[in-house]
């Protein structure tokens, strides 16, 4: 059982995925499954890269740089299917193979993550109140009364590098009571 599922869609560019993989493996929180959704432009090259990733993973484990219960899996497509297609494919495959964890994070393949990045992102959903920066499309203003997260139907949110709050999918129905 995992606490986190991180889906990383990629067209498997060697220059990008190798260093990103190391970053994800070294900095993943305990109990994380990293799902790399391969939708390669060059399938034979992607197979070589997949082999290299396994070698990197084993080396990182032997050097004790991988936290407890951090695993990775490659979900294959035989051709490019796009960013959202690769995310949806990984989600569908994993949903049929395992019980999905509470937290599912989707990341681009060209980022480098810091230690404890997942728990810092997801802690916003543990707060008893939803906080937000100004966001005109949701008609929210900094300092507006917070709505209890547990009162929302789903805990689905978008969190970006500069986020100081969680943005739930149902916020477009939020109405201020004038307080």
GROMACS .gro file of C-alpha atoms in nm:
model
  179
    1UNK     CA    1   0.000   0.000   0.000
    2UNK     CA    2   0.124   0.344  -0.090
    3UNK     CA    3   0.049   0.687   0.049
    4UNK     CA    4   0.136   0.860  -0.278
    5UNK     CA    5   0.112   0.786  -0.646
    6UNK     CA    6   0.316   1.018  -0.866
    7UNK     CA    7   0.236   0.996  -1.238
    8UNK     CA    8   0.502   1.135  -1.470
    9UNK     CA    9   0.409   1.137  -1.839
   10UNK     CA   10   0.708   1.139  -2.070
   11UNK     CA   11   0.803   1.102  -2.436
   12UNK     CA   12   1.127   0.958  -2.295
   13UNK     CA   13   1.390   1.210  -2.397
   14UNK     CA   14   1.716   1.079  -2.251
   15UNK     CA   15   1.844   1.427  -2.172
   16UNK     CA   16   1.538   1.497  -1.960
   17UNK     CA   17   1.418   1.173  -1.805
   18UNK     CA   18   1.747   1.041  -1.662
   19UNK     CA   19   1.812   1.336  -1.432
   20UNK     CA   20   1.443   1.374  -1.349
   21UNK     CA   21   1.428   1.005  -1.252
   22UNK     CA   22   1.718   1.044  -1.011
   23UNK     CA   23   1.550   1.348  -0.854
   24UNK     CA   24   1.218   1.165  -0.812
   25UNK     CA   25   1.378   0.847  -0.671
   26UNK     CA   26   1.605   1.026  -0.423
   27UNK     CA   27   1.343   1.271  -0.298
   28UNK     CA   28   1.025   1.062  -0.293
   29UNK     CA   29   0.856   1.038   0.044
   30UNK     CA   30   0.820   0.695   0.203
   31UNK     CA   31   0.541   0.479   0.062
   32UNK     CA   32   0.546   0.625  -0.289
   33UNK     CA   33   0.487   0.463  -0.624
   34UNK     CA   34   0.639   0.661  -0.910
   35UNK     CA   35   0.459   0.576  -1.234
   36UNK     CA   36   0.645   0.686  -1.545
   37UNK     CA   37   0.401   0.683  -1.833
   38UNK     CA   38   0.619   0.622  -2.137
   39UNK     CA   39   0.465   0.738  -2.465
   40UNK     CA   40   0.786   0.745  -2.665
   41UNK     CA   41   0.875   0.909  -2.991
   42UNK     CA   42   1.156   0.654  -3.042
   43UNK     CA   43   1.046   0.317  -2.899
   44UNK     CA   44   1.384   0.134  -2.928
   45UNK     CA   45   1.559   0.425  -2.754
   46UNK     CA   46   1.291   0.426  -2.484
   47UNK     CA   47   1.357   0.056  -2.415
   48UNK     CA   48   1.728   0.135  -2.361
   49UNK     CA   49   1.637   0.421  -2.129
   50UNK     CA   50   1.401   0.195  -1.932
   51UNK     CA   51   1.693  -0.042  -1.877
   52UNK     CA   52   1.911   0.250  -1.765
   53UNK     CA   53   1.642   0.359  -1.518
   54UNK     CA   54   1.641   0.014  -1.359
   55UNK     CA   55   2.020   0.030  -1.322
   56UNK     CA   56   1.995   0.376  -1.165
   57UNK     CA   57   1.720   0.257  -0.928
   58UNK     CA   58   1.926  -0.043  -0.814
   59UNK     CA   59   2.234   0.177  -0.764
   60UNK     CA   60   2.034   0.429  -0.559
   61UNK     CA   61   1.898   0.147  -0.341
   62UNK     CA   62   2.246   0.003  -0.285
   63UNK     CA   63   2.368   0.349  -0.182
   64UNK     CA   64   2.072   0.382   0.062
   65UNK     CA   65   1.937   0.688  -0.120
   66UNK     CA   66   1.584   0.551  -0.160
   67UNK     CA   67   1.338   0.578   0.128
   68UNK     CA   68   1.129   0.288   0.256
   69UNK     CA   69   0.868   0.150   0.015
   70UNK     CA   70   0.955   0.376  -0.277
   71UNK     CA   71   0.904   0.192  -0.602
   72UNK     CA   72   0.867   0.284  -0.965
   73UNK     CA   73   0.675   0.139  -1.254
   74UNK     CA   74   0.679   0.211  -1.625
   75UNK     CA   75   0.346   0.219  -1.806
   76UNK     CA   76   0.405   0.177  -2.181
   77UNK     CA   77   0.227   0.321  -2.481
   78UNK     CA   78   0.349   0.223  -2.824
   79UNK     CA   79   0.344   0.582  -2.955
   80UNK     CA   80   0.307   0.939  -2.833
   81UNK     CA   81  -0.038   0.992  -2.681
   82UNK     CA   82   0.014   1.336  -2.530
   83UNK     CA   83   0.046   1.467  -2.176
   84UNK     CA   84  -0.311   1.406  -2.060
   85UNK     CA   85  -0.336   1.079  -2.253
   86UNK     CA   86  -0.026   0.947  -2.076
   87UNK     CA   87  -0.164   1.051  -1.738
   88UNK     CA   88  -0.501   0.889  -1.810
   89UNK     CA   89  -0.338   0.570  -1.933
   90UNK     CA   90  -0.121   0.535  -1.621
   91UNK     CA   91  -0.420   0.607  -1.397
   92UNK     CA   92  -0.637   0.348  -1.575
   93UNK     CA   93  -0.369   0.079  -1.569
   94UNK     CA   94  -0.287   0.132  -1.203
   95UNK     CA   95  -0.652   0.157  -1.098
   96UNK     CA   96  -0.699  -0.196  -1.232
   97UNK     CA   97  -0.383  -0.329  -1.066
   98UNK     CA   98  -0.395  -0.185  -0.717
   99UNK     CA   99  -0.583   0.017  -0.459
  100UNK     CA  100  -0.500   0.376  -0.538
  101UNK     CA  101  -0.359   0.589  -0.257
  102UNK     CA  102  -0.529   0.899  -0.121
  103UNK     CA  103  -0.282   1.131  -0.293
  104UNK     CA  104  -0.222   1.119  -0.667
  105UNK     CA  105   0.020   1.376  -0.804
  106UNK     CA  106   0.088   1.443  -1.172
  107UNK     CA  107   0.421   1.599  -1.265
  108UNK     CA  108   0.601   1.692  -1.582
  109UNK     CA  109   0.914   1.497  -1.663
  110UNK     CA  110   1.141   1.801  -1.670
  111UNK     CA  111   1.120   1.904  -1.307
  112UNK     CA  112   1.357   1.840  -1.020
  113UNK     CA  113   1.194   1.786  -0.684
  114UNK     CA  114   1.320   1.861  -0.333
  115UNK     CA  115   1.312   1.643  -0.025
  116UNK     CA  116   0.964   1.612   0.131
  117UNK     CA  117   0.801   1.781  -0.168
  118UNK     CA  118   0.500   1.547  -0.170
  119UNK     CA  119   0.405   1.588   0.194
  120UNK     CA  120   0.446   1.965   0.165
  121UNK     CA  121   0.211   1.972  -0.135
  122UNK     CA  122  -0.047   1.742   0.019
  123UNK     CA  123  -0.049   1.900   0.366
  124UNK     CA  124  -0.277   2.169   0.222
  125UNK     CA  125  -0.552   1.908   0.207
  126UNK     CA  126  -0.505   1.819   0.575
  127UNK     CA  127  -0.574   2.174   0.689
  128UNK     CA  128  -0.919   2.215   0.840
  129UNK     CA  129  -0.984   2.520   0.623
  130UNK     CA  130  -0.925   2.587   0.256
  131UNK     CA  131  -0.694   2.881   0.199
  132UNK     CA  132  -0.633   3.050  -0.129
  133UNK     CA  133  -0.449   3.331  -0.298
  134UNK     CA  134  -0.651   3.576  -0.503
  135UNK     CA  135  -0.804   3.402  -0.802
  136UNK     CA  136  -1.046   3.598  -1.013
  137UNK     CA  137  -1.187   3.295  -1.193
  138UNK     CA  138  -1.309   3.156  -0.860
  139UNK     CA  139  -1.412   3.499  -0.726
  140UNK     CA  140  -1.192   3.444  -0.423
  141UNK     CA  141  -1.011   3.725  -0.249
  142UNK     CA  142  -0.725   3.691  -0.002
  143UNK     CA  143  -0.873   3.710   0.345
  144UNK     CA  144  -1.216   3.582   0.239
  145UNK     CA  145  -1.370   3.334   0.482
  146UNK     CA  146  -1.226   2.987   0.430
  147UNK     CA  147  -1.455   2.699   0.349
  148UNK     CA  148  -1.394   2.374   0.539
  149UNK     CA  149  -1.226   2.122   0.311
  150UNK     CA  150  -1.415   1.834   0.469
  151UNK     CA  151  -1.738   1.998   0.350
  152UNK     CA  152  -1.635   1.975  -0.013
  153UNK     CA  153  -1.735   1.677  -0.224
  154UNK     CA  154  -1.386   1.590  -0.347
  155UNK     CA  155  -1.033   1.668  -0.243
  156UNK     CA  156  -0.911   1.742  -0.590
  157UNK     CA  157  -0.684   2.037  -0.625
  158UNK     CA  158  -0.427   2.212  -0.832
  159UNK     CA  159  -0.109   2.311  -0.658
  160UNK     CA  160   0.173   2.484  -0.841
  161UNK     CA  161   0.522   2.588  -0.724
  162UNK     CA  162   0.409   2.927  -0.592
  163UNK     CA  163   0.092   2.799  -0.424
  164UNK     CA  164   0.021   2.886  -0.066
  165UNK     CA  165  -0.309   2.703  -0.068
  166UNK     CA  166  -0.511   2.427  -0.226
  167UNK     CA  167  -0.761   2.495  -0.503
  168UNK     CA  168  -1.047   2.248  -0.500
  169UNK     CA  169  -1.237   2.148  -0.813
  170UNK     CA  170  -1.568   2.272  -0.672
  171UNK     CA  171  -1.451   2.623  -0.590
  172UNK     CA  172  -1.638   2.775  -0.881
  173UNK     CA  173  -1.954   2.731  -0.671
  174UNK     CA  174  -1.804   2.908  -0.369
  175UNK     CA  175  -1.997   3.211  -0.258
  176UNK     CA  176  -1.878   3.448   0.007
  177UNK     CA  177  -2.123   3.512   0.287
  178UNK     CA  178  -1.987   3.865   0.323
  179UNK     CA  179  -1.801   3.807   0.647
   0.00000   0.00000   0.00000
